Amino acid sequence: MKIELEKSYEAKKYEDKIYENWEKSGFFKAKVDKNKKPYTISMPPPNATGMLHLGHAIMLAIEDILIRYHRMKGYEALWLPGTDHASIATQNKVEQQLAEKGLDKYKLGRKHFLEEVEKYVAKSQNTIRNQIRKMGASCDWSRERYTLDKGLTNAVQEVFIRMYKDGLIYRGDRIVNWCPRCESTLANDEVEYKEANEKLYWIKYGPFTLATTRPETKLGDTAVAVHPKDKRYKEMIGKKYMIPGVLGEFEIIVVGDNAVDPKFGSGAVKVTPAHSFTDFEIAQRHKIPAKSIIDEQGRMMANCGKYEGMTTLECREAIVKDMKKMGLIEKIEDYQHNLSVCYRCGTTIEPLISKQWFINVDKPVIKEGGKKVSLKEKSIEVIKKKKIKIVPDRFNKTYFNWMENLHDWCISRQIWFGHRIPIWYCKSCGHQEASKTKPLNNCAKCKGEKWKQDEDTLDTWFSSGLWTFSTLGWPEKTPEFKYFHPTAVLETGYDIIFFWVARMIMMTSYALNDIPFKTVYLHGLIRDKQGRKMSKSLNNGIDPLEMIEKYGTDAVRLSLVIGNTPGNDMRMYEEKIAGYRNFVNKIWNSARFAIMNVEKEDLEAKFTPGKIKSLADKWILAKLQLLIKEVDEDIKNYRISEAGTKIYDFIWNYYCDWYLEISKGEHKNPTVLLHVLKTFLKLLHPFTPFVTEKIWSYIEKTSLITEEWPEYSEELNFKKEAKIMEEIREIISQIRSIRAEMKVDASKKIHAIIYSKKRTKELEEKRESIMRLARLETLEISEKGPKIKNAKSIYIGDIEIHLPLKEMIDSKKEVNRLNKEIENKEKYIKGITAKLENKGFIKNAPKELIEKQKEQLEKEKQNLKNLRSQKENMV
Ligand SMILES: [Zn+2]
Ligand SMILES: [Zn+2]
C-alpha cells in the first residue's frame, strides 16, 4: 500500500502544531542525568519589552542548531531561556506611554510607577515568548528566568554584598557620563559618538588665549593646563592668575600636565574638573578643586548668577554674547568634532560629578595559587590561557585591548526600574550597612533604629553578568548548578562583547572563581542587500515574523545561517528567504517522491548493508558517509554555514539530481531509499526542524527531535563503487554538456560509443540510466575499438566516449578549437613543469602541494594526449 503525502508543503499549516507537540511532549526539558554529559546554553535574554528582530532570530537559529545537534548526539542538552528587565530601555518606553497620557513618573511616585512598568513587562514578555517559539527554539521553558525575578534578585544582592564586604564596591564622587534626558549615569560603553558641526571659540583668558567648544563651562573653571615642556608657558606653571569673567574676576592656577596636546589651539586649555573627564583627571593629579555648575537636568546651577536655570545651550549663547560685549571673544571658527550621546535616547551626554557606586577592577581579590589577582587580571588570564575560546579568535585582541584600558565600572543608575542597591543608611547618622532586606539591628554607630535604602538601582549588566549561574539556582549549590555549569557556549553578536561577554567573565570569575562558558561564538551583524545597516530611518529592516508568516520558519532559519560566518556581517533580503523556501519545497518533493515509491510494508523492512548490490545505492551511501563525517566536524567547530551548505548540496546535487533520477529507471531498493532519506532528515533536522519532523511523521512513529544523530559507518563507505559511479555520472554530465554545446534539441536522441577498458560490466549495469539521462538512441559499450571519425570525444580516466555527431560538426571549426586548446594546454604543462624543476620551490613548498602539482601534471598530460587524438579523428 502506498503512503500519501500532500502535494506541496505549507509551512503555515504545520509549524505551530509541530512546536506545540514537541513542547507538550516534554522534549525540550533537561534534567540532571549523571549518565549523560551535559551541554548547556544560556539564551541571551531578550529585553522583556522587546520585539523579535533579526539579531534575535539569528541567535535563536544558531543556538537551536547547536542544541538540537547535541541533544541528538546523546548529551543532556539544556537551553535555558529568559528575559532581561533592561532597566533604561524599559523605563524609557513606559515614560513615553505616560507622557502620551500627560503623566510622568514623579506624578505617579516610585511605587505606582513601578507597578505600571511591571504591567507593561508582563504583557510584552508574552509577546517575546511566543516569538521565540515561532523561531522553533527548543528551549526548556520550565526553567525560564527573568533578571528581576526573586531568585535572580537574591543572586544579585548576594554578589553585591560579597563584593562590598571584600572592598570591591565603593561609593565615591566621580565624574560620570550623565544623560539629562534619562536622568541617569551611563557606562562608558553606553555612550555613542556622533559627528557634529560645532563652533570653536577663541577666548581671551587673562594672560592666555584659549580655544574651547564649551564657553559656558568657564563658570566652573579652576585651572589652566599646559604641557609641562611647552616653552611658551613653562615659566607660568604653579602660578595663580586672576581671570576676567562675565560674573567678575576669578582665580585659576596653571598646571603642567602631559594630557595637554600642545598642538591643539594655543596649547593652553581651561580646566573644568566637574564637567569633563580629562579635566577631572587632571584635577585629581594636581589636587585642584572641582566646581559643579550644571545640574542633573542639564541646567545651570544657582552659582551661575543670571544664567541660573538656563540649559547649557541657552547659556552658551548668552555667555558668548556677554563675552563679546566685554571684548573677551577673539574669534569663532567652525569646528567638527565627535559629540558624546546617550545610546538609548541620543541626548548629548553631560559629564558631571556625582556620588555613584563603582566596582574596583584593579583590586587583587580573587585567589589564584598563593596570591590574589584583580577582576581585570583574571578576566584577561582566562582568555590568554584559553580556558575560554573566542570564535573567531581575531576578537581576542579587541577583548584584551578593552580589558586593559578598563576603569572602575560605575554600577549605579538613577533609574527606578531595576535592582535597588542593597545598601541601607542610618537615618540619624548616615552610617551605611549592606543587607538584602531592611536591617533588623540598630545602627552600630549611633544605635539609631531607622533605616533608609539607597535610592539608586544597579546597572542592568550587573544582573545579566550573573546570567549563566544565577539562572541555575546559585547561590544555593543546586544539583542543576553543579551539573550544568559552566555552560558550553555563549552565542551572541560581536557588538555586545564588552557590554555583556566581558562582564559575565568578570562577575563569574569573582563569584565562582570559574568561567561562565567554554566558548564565545560571535555572530556578525545583519545588513541589507546593499550592505547598509538596517535602521528605522532607512526603512530597510526586515521583520522576521513577517517573513515567517510568508515563507515559513525553516526558510528564514536557513537564510540566516547559510552564508553566515562567525564575526562577519551578512546581507539579508527577502529574495534570499524566498530562495530557501524553494529549497524547503525541494526537500518535501524529494521526500514525497521517495515515500511514494515505497510500500507501507517497506517501512518495516530492515536496512541490511550486506544485501546492497546496485552501484547507485553504494555510491549514494558512500556520499552520505562522507557527509555525516564532515557535518559532524563542521558543527563541532562552529562551521555551521559550511555544514548547512554541504547538506544542501547533498540533497540538491546528489540525492535529487542523480540518485532519484537514476531510481526512476531500472533500479529500486526501498530500504536504501528510506535509509538515505531518514539519515539526511536527521542531519537536516537542526537546520529545518519543522519540515523534517513533518516528513518523519509519515515514515516513523517516533519524533525526529528525539532520534539519534547518524554515525559514520566504514561498512557503508563503498569507496570502490563510489568511484565507478562518479565516472558514470561524469559520462552522463559530459554527454549532456556536449549536447548543450552543439545545441542538440532536447527531444533528439543521439548515438554514443564507449570504449570502457575494464569497466564494461559496471557500465552495462548502468546502461539504462546512461541512456535515459544522456538521452541516447543507441549505446555501444566495448572494451576498445577503432577510431571514430568526425565525432565529439570525451575522455574520463581511461574511458573513451565518442559521439558521432557527423553532420552537426563543422570539422574546420572543431580543428581550430582543438588547436587552440592544445596550445593552451601545452603552455600550462610547461608552466607546471618549470615549477617542479625549480629547486627553490621543491625545497620550500609543503610536501602536499608538490604532490598535488605532480598529480596535476600527470592529469594534464593525459588531457593533452586526448585532445591530440580528438584532432586526429577530425577529417
Ligand atoms: Zn538618555
Ligand atoms: Zn546611626
mmCIF file with all atom_site columns, C-alpha atoms in Angstrom, residues 493-641:
data_model
loop_
_atom_site.group_PDB
_atom_site.id
_atom_site.type_symbol
_atom_site.label_atom_id
_atom_site.label_alt_id
_atom_site.label_comp_id
_atom_site.label_asym_id
_atom_site.label_entity_id
_atom_site.label_seq_id
_atom_site.pdbx_PDB_ins_code
_atom_site.Cartn_x
_atom_site.Cartn_y
_atom_site.Cartn_z
_atom_site.occupancy
_atom_site.B_iso_or_equiv
_atom_site.pdbx_formal_charge
_atom_site.auth_seq_id
_atom_site.auth_comp_id
_atom_site.auth_asym_id
_atom_site.auth_atom_id
_atom_site.pdbx_PDB_model_num
ATOM 1   C CA . GLY A 1 493 ? 26.504 39.357 18.328 1.00 0.00 ? 493 GLY A CA 1
ATOM 2   C CA . TYR A 1 494 ? 30.033 40.766 18.356 1.00 0.00 ? 494 TYR A CA 1
ATOM 3   C CA . ASP A 1 495 ? 28.649 44.213 19.161 1.00 0.00 ? 495 ASP A CA 1
ATOM 4   C CA . ILE A 1 496 ? 27.885 43.058 22.677 1.00 0.00 ? 496 ILE A CA 1
ATOM 5   C CA . ILE A 1 497 ? 31.309 41.621 23.574 1.00 0.00 ? 497 ILE A CA 1
ATOM 6   C CA . PHE A 1 498 ? 32.100 44.355 26.109 1.00 0.00 ? 498 PHE A CA 1
ATOM 7   C CA . PHE A 1 499 ? 28.662 45.184 27.404 1.00 0.00 ? 499 PHE A CA 1
ATOM 8   C CA . TRP A 1 500 ? 27.963 41.651 28.301 1.00 0.00 ? 500 TRP A CA 1
ATOM 9   C CA . VAL A 1 501 ? 30.543 38.982 27.456 1.00 0.00 ? 501 VAL A CA 1
ATOM 10  C CA . ALA A 1 502 ? 33.370 40.724 29.311 1.00 0.00 ? 502 ALA A CA 1
ATOM 11  C CA . ARG A 1 503 ? 31.146 41.449 32.320 1.00 0.00 ? 503 ARG A CA 1
ATOM 12  C CA . MET A 1 504 ? 29.980 37.855 32.534 1.00 0.00 ? 504 MET A CA 1
ATOM 13  C CA . ILE A 1 505 ? 33.603 36.754 32.620 1.00 0.00 ? 505 ILE A CA 1
ATOM 14  C CA . MET A 1 506 ? 34.417 39.293 35.352 1.00 0.00 ? 506 MET A CA 1
ATOM 15  C CA . MET A 1 507 ? 31.406 38.521 37.517 1.00 0.00 ? 507 MET A CA 1
ATOM 16  C CA . THR A 1 508 ? 31.768 34.740 37.218 1.00 0.00 ? 508 THR A CA 1
ATOM 17  C CA . SER A 1 509 ? 35.484 34.941 37.945 1.00 0.00 ? 509 SER A CA 1
ATOM 18  C CA . TYR A 1 510 ? 34.636 36.755 41.149 1.00 0.00 ? 510 TYR A CA 1
ATOM 19  C CA . ALA A 1 511 ? 31.570 34.865 42.337 1.00 0.00 ? 511 ALA A CA 1
ATOM 20  C CA . LEU A 1 512 ? 32.593 31.325 41.380 1.00 0.00 ? 512 LEU A CA 1
ATOM 21  C CA . ASN A 1 513 ? 36.295 31.603 40.605 1.00 0.00 ? 513 ASN A CA 1
ATOM 22  C CA . ASP A 1 514 ? 35.266 29.842 37.417 1.00 0.00 ? 514 ASP A CA 1
ATOM 23  C CA . ILE A 1 515 ? 34.392 30.537 33.817 1.00 0.00 ? 515 ILE A CA 1
ATOM 24  C CA . PRO A 1 516 ? 30.795 31.153 32.698 1.00 0.00 ? 516 PRO A CA 1
ATOM 25  C CA . PHE A 1 517 ? 31.232 29.355 29.348 1.00 0.00 ? 517 PHE A CA 1
ATOM 26  C CA . LYS A 1 518 ? 33.894 27.458 27.426 1.00 0.00 ? 518 LYS A CA 1
ATOM 27  C CA . THR A 1 519 ? 33.391 29.145 24.098 1.00 0.00 ? 519 THR A CA 1
ATOM 28  C CA . VAL A 1 520 ? 32.189 32.530 22.938 1.00 0.00 ? 520 VAL A CA 1
ATOM 29  C CA . TYR A 1 521 ? 30.716 32.405 19.460 1.00 0.00 ? 521 TYR A CA 1
ATOM 30  C CA . LEU A 1 522 ? 30.266 35.861 17.981 1.00 0.00 ? 522 LEU A CA 1
ATOM 31  C CA . HIS A 1 523 ? 27.968 36.183 15.017 1.00 0.00 ? 523 HIS A CA 1
ATOM 32  C CA . GLY A 1 524 ? 28.089 39.062 12.586 1.00 0.00 ? 524 GLY A CA 1
ATOM 33  C CA . LEU A 1 525 ? 25.515 41.791 12.241 1.00 0.00 ? 525 LEU A CA 1
ATOM 34  C CA . ILE A 1 526 ? 22.846 41.747 9.582  1.00 0.00 ? 526 ILE A CA 1
ATOM 35  C CA . ARG A 1 527 ? 22.852 44.287 6.809  1.00 0.00 ? 527 ARG A CA 1
ATOM 36  C CA . ASP A 1 528 ? 20.567 44.950 3.887  1.00 0.00 ? 528 ASP A CA 1
ATOM 37  C CA . LYS A 1 529 ? 21.147 43.936 0.272  1.00 0.00 ? 529 LYS A CA 1
ATOM 38  C CA . GLN A 1 530 ? 23.429 46.906 -0.322 1.00 0.00 ? 530 GLN A CA 1
ATOM 39  C CA . GLY A 1 531 ? 25.396 46.216 2.825  1.00 0.00 ? 531 GLY A CA 1
ATOM 40  C CA . ARG A 1 532 ? 23.856 49.056 4.825  1.00 0.00 ? 532 ARG A CA 1
ATOM 41  C CA . LYS A 1 533 ? 22.947 48.788 8.475  1.00 0.00 ? 533 LYS A CA 1
ATOM 42  C CA . MET A 1 534 ? 19.258 48.205 8.988  1.00 0.00 ? 534 MET A CA 1
ATOM 43  C CA . SER A 1 535 ? 17.595 51.181 10.588 1.00 0.00 ? 535 SER A CA 1
ATOM 44  C CA . LYS A 1 536 ? 14.243 52.802 11.114 1.00 0.00 ? 536 LYS A CA 1
ATOM 45  C CA . SER A 1 537 ? 15.262 55.919 9.214  1.00 0.00 ? 537 SER A CA 1
ATOM 46  C CA . LEU A 1 538 ? 16.290 53.943 6.115  1.00 0.00 ? 538 LEU A CA 1
ATOM 47  C CA . ASN A 1 539 ? 13.206 51.777 6.498  1.00 0.00 ? 539 ASN A CA 1
ATOM 48  C CA . ASN A 1 540 ? 15.249 48.848 5.202  1.00 0.00 ? 540 ASN A CA 1
ATOM 49  C CA . GLY A 1 541 ? 14.610 46.499 8.098  1.00 0.00 ? 541 GLY A CA 1
ATOM 50  C CA . ILE A 1 542 ? 13.200 43.028 7.691  1.00 0.00 ? 542 ILE A CA 1
ATOM 51  C CA . ASP A 1 543 ? 10.698 41.751 10.224 1.00 0.00 ? 543 ASP A CA 1
ATOM 52  C CA . PRO A 1 544 ? 11.490 38.080 10.852 1.00 0.00 ? 544 PRO A CA 1
ATOM 53  C CA . LEU A 1 545 ? 7.897  37.391 11.921 1.00 0.00 ? 545 LEU A CA 1
ATOM 54  C CA . GLU A 1 546 ? 6.519  38.740 8.688  1.00 0.00 ? 546 GLU A CA 1
ATOM 55  C CA . MET A 1 547 ? 8.983  36.553 6.800  1.00 0.00 ? 547 MET A CA 1
ATOM 56  C CA . ILE A 1 548 ? 7.983  33.509 8.853  1.00 0.00 ? 548 ILE A CA 1
ATOM 57  C CA . GLU A 1 549 ? 4.368  34.183 8.025  1.00 0.00 ? 549 GLU A CA 1
ATOM 58  C CA . LYS A 1 550 ? 5.198  34.391 4.329  1.00 0.00 ? 550 LYS A CA 1
ATOM 59  C CA . TYR A 1 551 ? 7.872  31.744 3.828  1.00 0.00 ? 551 TYR A CA 1
ATOM 60  C CA . GLY A 1 552 ? 7.898  29.577 6.939  1.00 0.00 ? 552 GLY A CA 1
ATOM 61  C CA . THR A 1 553 ? 10.377 29.342 9.789  1.00 0.00 ? 553 THR A CA 1
ATOM 62  C CA . ASP A 1 554 ? 12.628 26.766 8.143  1.00 0.00 ? 554 ASP A CA 1
ATOM 63  C CA . ALA A 1 555 ? 13.318 29.046 5.191  1.00 0.00 ? 555 ALA A CA 1
ATOM 64  C CA . VAL A 1 556 ? 14.024 32.000 7.494  1.00 0.00 ? 556 VAL A CA 1
ATOM 65  C CA . ARG A 1 557 ? 16.410 29.898 9.577  1.00 0.00 ? 557 ARG A CA 1
ATOM 66  C CA . LEU A 1 558 ? 18.329 28.680 6.537  1.00 0.00 ? 558 LEU A CA 1
ATOM 67  C CA . SER A 1 559 ? 18.675 32.168 5.151  1.00 0.00 ? 559 SER A CA 1
ATOM 68  C CA . LEU A 1 560 ? 20.102 33.368 8.468  1.00 0.00 ? 560 LEU A CA 1
ATOM 69  C CA . VAL A 1 561 ? 22.550 30.530 8.868  1.00 0.00 ? 561 VAL A CA 1
ATOM 70  C CA . ILE A 1 562 ? 23.871 29.645 5.430  1.00 0.00 ? 562 ILE A CA 1
ATOM 71  C CA . GLY A 1 563 ? 26.475 32.108 4.258  1.00 0.00 ? 563 GLY A CA 1
ATOM 72  C CA . ASN A 1 564 ? 26.872 33.470 7.753  1.00 0.00 ? 564 ASN A CA 1
ATOM 73  C CA . THR A 1 565 ? 30.367 33.012 9.148  1.00 0.00 ? 565 THR A CA 1
ATOM 74  C CA . PRO A 1 566 ? 31.367 33.961 12.700 1.00 0.00 ? 566 PRO A CA 1
ATOM 75  C CA . GLY A 1 567 ? 32.250 37.582 13.257 1.00 0.00 ? 567 GLY A CA 1
ATOM 76  C CA . ASN A 1 568 ? 31.391 38.699 9.730  1.00 0.00 ? 568 ASN A CA 1
ATOM 77  C CA . ASP A 1 569 ? 28.406 40.803 8.820  1.00 0.00 ? 569 ASP A CA 1
ATOM 78  C CA . MET A 1 570 ? 25.927 39.266 6.403  1.00 0.00 ? 570 MET A CA 1
ATOM 79  C CA . ARG A 1 571 ? 23.376 40.588 3.980  1.00 0.00 ? 571 ARG A CA 1
ATOM 80  C CA . MET A 1 572 ? 19.747 39.751 4.247  1.00 0.00 ? 572 MET A CA 1
ATOM 81  C CA . TYR A 1 573 ? 16.886 40.331 1.853  1.00 0.00 ? 573 TYR A CA 1
ATOM 82  C CA . GLU A 1 574 ? 13.563 38.834 1.026  1.00 0.00 ? 574 GLU A CA 1
ATOM 83  C CA . GLU A 1 575 ? 14.592 37.101 -2.230 1.00 0.00 ? 575 GLU A CA 1
ATOM 84  C CA . LYS A 1 576 ? 17.144 35.138 -0.280 1.00 0.00 ? 576 LYS A CA 1
ATOM 85  C CA . ILE A 1 577 ? 14.465 33.837 2.072  1.00 0.00 ? 577 ILE A CA 1
ATOM 86  C CA . ALA A 1 578 ? 12.229 33.026 -0.885 1.00 0.00 ? 578 ALA A CA 1
ATOM 87  C CA . GLY A 1 579 ? 15.127 31.026 -2.360 1.00 0.00 ? 579 GLY A CA 1
ATOM 88  C CA . TYR A 1 580 ? 15.380 28.899 0.751  1.00 0.00 ? 580 TYR A CA 1
ATOM 89  C CA . ARG A 1 581 ? 11.623 28.414 0.747  1.00 0.00 ? 581 ARG A CA 1
ATOM 90  C CA . ASN A 1 582 ? 12.196 26.777 -2.656 1.00 0.00 ? 582 ASN A CA 1
ATOM 91  C CA . PHE A 1 583 ? 14.772 24.527 -1.074 1.00 0.00 ? 583 PHE A CA 1
ATOM 92  C CA . VAL A 1 584 ? 12.331 23.549 1.671  1.00 0.00 ? 584 VAL A CA 1
ATOM 93  C CA . ASN A 1 585 ? 9.870  22.649 -1.085 1.00 0.00 ? 585 ASN A CA 1
ATOM 94  C CA . LYS A 1 586 ? 12.588 20.647 -2.795 1.00 0.00 ? 586 LYS A CA 1
ATOM 95  C CA . ILE A 1 587 ? 13.144 18.690 0.411  1.00 0.00 ? 587 ILE A CA 1
ATOM 96  C CA . TRP A 1 588 ? 9.446  17.994 0.592  1.00 0.00 ? 588 TRP A CA 1
ATOM 97  C CA . ASN A 1 589 ? 9.147  16.977 -3.040 1.00 0.00 ? 589 ASN A CA 1
ATOM 98  C CA . SER A 1 590 ? 12.150 14.684 -2.950 1.00 0.00 ? 590 SER A CA 1
ATOM 99  C CA . ALA A 1 591 ? 10.909 13.042 0.233  1.00 0.00 ? 591 ALA A CA 1
ATOM 100 C CA . ARG A 1 592 ? 7.481  12.762 -1.269 1.00 0.00 ? 592 ARG A CA 1
ATOM 101 C CA . PHE A 1 593 ? 8.867  11.095 -4.364 1.00 0.00 ? 593 PHE A CA 1
ATOM 102 C CA . ALA A 1 594 ? 10.876 8.657  -2.274 1.00 0.00 ? 594 ALA A CA 1
ATOM 103 C CA . ILE A 1 595 ? 8.000  7.843  0.034  1.00 0.00 ? 595 ILE A CA 1
ATOM 104 C CA . MET A 1 596 ? 5.536  7.415  -2.824 1.00 0.00 ? 596 MET A CA 1
ATOM 105 C CA . ASN A 1 597 ? 7.933  4.876  -4.294 1.00 0.00 ? 597 ASN A CA 1
ATOM 106 C CA . VAL A 1 598 ? 7.848  2.562  -1.319 1.00 0.00 ? 598 VAL A CA 1
ATOM 107 C CA . GLU A 1 599 ? 5.120  0.397  0.079  1.00 0.00 ? 599 GLU A CA 1
ATOM 108 C CA . LYS A 1 600 ? 3.888  0.617  3.627  1.00 0.00 ? 600 LYS A CA 1
ATOM 109 C CA . GLU A 1 601 ? 5.448  -2.779 4.259  1.00 0.00 ? 601 GLU A CA 1
ATOM 110 C CA . ASP A 1 602 ? 8.838  -1.409 3.228  1.00 0.00 ? 602 ASP A CA 1
ATOM 111 C CA . LEU A 1 603 ? 8.784  0.824  6.280  1.00 0.00 ? 603 LEU A CA 1
ATOM 112 C CA . GLU A 1 604 ? 9.090  -2.248 8.451  1.00 0.00 ? 604 GLU A CA 1
ATOM 113 C CA . ALA A 1 605 ? 11.872 -3.813 6.354  1.00 0.00 ? 605 ALA A CA 1
ATOM 114 C CA . LYS A 1 606 ? 15.284 -3.835 7.928  1.00 0.00 ? 606 LYS A CA 1
ATOM 115 C CA . PHE A 1 607 ? 18.144 -1.990 6.319  1.00 0.00 ? 607 PHE A CA 1
ATOM 116 C CA . THR A 1 608 ? 20.815 -4.642 5.647  1.00 0.00 ? 608 THR A CA 1
ATOM 117 C CA . PRO A 1 609 ? 24.020 -3.320 4.114  1.00 0.00 ? 609 PRO A CA 1
ATOM 118 C CA . GLY A 1 610 ? 25.096 -6.807 3.042  1.00 0.00 ? 610 GLY A CA 1
ATOM 119 C CA . LYS A 1 611 ? 22.235 -7.040 0.555  1.00 0.00 ? 611 LYS A CA 1
ATOM 120 C CA . ILE A 1 612 ? 23.061 -3.892 -1.361 1.00 0.00 ? 612 ILE A CA 1
ATOM 121 C CA . LYS A 1 613 ? 24.041 -4.672 -4.918 1.00 0.00 ? 613 LYS A CA 1
ATOM 122 C CA . SER A 1 614 ? 23.488 -1.623 -7.087 1.00 0.00 ? 614 SER A CA 1
ATOM 123 C CA . LEU A 1 615 ? 26.253 0.828  -7.915 1.00 0.00 ? 615 LEU A CA 1
ATOM 124 C CA . ALA A 1 616 ? 23.963 3.802  -7.421 1.00 0.00 ? 616 ALA A CA 1
ATOM 125 C CA . ASP A 1 617 ? 22.946 2.610  -3.969 1.00 0.00 ? 617 ASP A CA 1
ATOM 126 C CA . LYS A 1 618 ? 26.531 2.085  -2.941 1.00 0.00 ? 618 LYS A CA 1
ATOM 127 C CA . TRP A 1 619 ? 27.506 5.444  -4.369 1.00 0.00 ? 619 TRP A CA 1
ATOM 128 C CA . ILE A 1 620 ? 24.820 7.423  -2.522 1.00 0.00 ? 620 ILE A CA 1
ATOM 129 C CA . LEU A 1 621 ? 25.591 5.570  0.713  1.00 0.00 ? 621 LEU A CA 1
ATOM 130 C CA . ALA A 1 622 ? 29.268 6.346  0.364  1.00 0.00 ? 622 ALA A CA 1
ATOM 131 C CA . LYS A 1 623 ? 28.476 10.010 -0.324 1.00 0.00 ? 623 LYS A CA 1
ATOM 132 C CA . LEU A 1 624 ? 26.245 10.008 2.714  1.00 0.00 ? 624 LEU A CA 1
ATOM 133 C CA . GLN A 1 625 ? 29.027 8.674  4.943  1.00 0.00 ? 625 GLN A CA 1
ATOM 134 C CA . LEU A 1 626 ? 31.308 11.495 3.883  1.00 0.00 ? 626 LEU A CA 1
ATOM 135 C CA . LEU A 1 627 ? 28.531 13.959 4.529  1.00 0.00 ? 627 LEU A CA 1
ATOM 136 C CA . ILE A 1 628 ? 27.951 12.629 8.060  1.00 0.00 ? 628 ILE A CA 1
ATOM 137 C CA . LYS A 1 629 ? 31.656 12.887 8.829  1.00 0.00 ? 629 LYS A CA 1
ATOM 138 C CA . GLU A 1 630 ? 32.015 16.411 7.511  1.00 0.00 ? 630 GLU A CA 1
ATOM 139 C CA . VAL A 1 631 ? 28.837 17.819 9.014  1.00 0.00 ? 631 VAL A CA 1
ATOM 140 C CA . ASP A 1 632 ? 29.864 16.458 12.382 1.00 0.00 ? 632 ASP A CA 1
ATOM 141 C CA . GLU A 1 633 ? 33.293 18.068 12.182 1.00 0.00 ? 633 GLU A CA 1
ATOM 142 C CA . ASP A 1 634 ? 31.809 21.331 10.942 1.00 0.00 ? 634 ASP A CA 1
ATOM 143 C CA . ILE A 1 635 ? 29.249 21.706 13.706 1.00 0.00 ? 635 ILE A CA 1
ATOM 144 C CA . LYS A 1 636 ? 31.793 20.744 16.349 1.00 0.00 ? 636 LYS A CA 1
ATOM 145 C CA . ASN A 1 637 ? 33.999 23.538 15.078 1.00 0.00 ? 637 ASN A CA 1
ATOM 146 C CA . TYR A 1 638 ? 31.211 26.092 14.727 1.00 0.00 ? 638 TYR A CA 1
ATOM 147 C CA . ARG A 1 639 ? 31.315 25.999 10.936 1.00 0.00 ? 639 ARG A CA 1
ATOM 148 C CA . ILE A 1 640 ? 27.549 25.985 10.856 1.00 0.00 ? 640 ILE A CA 1
ATOM 149 C CA . SER A 1 641 ? 27.207 27.608 7.474  1.00 0.00 ? 641 SER A CA 1
#
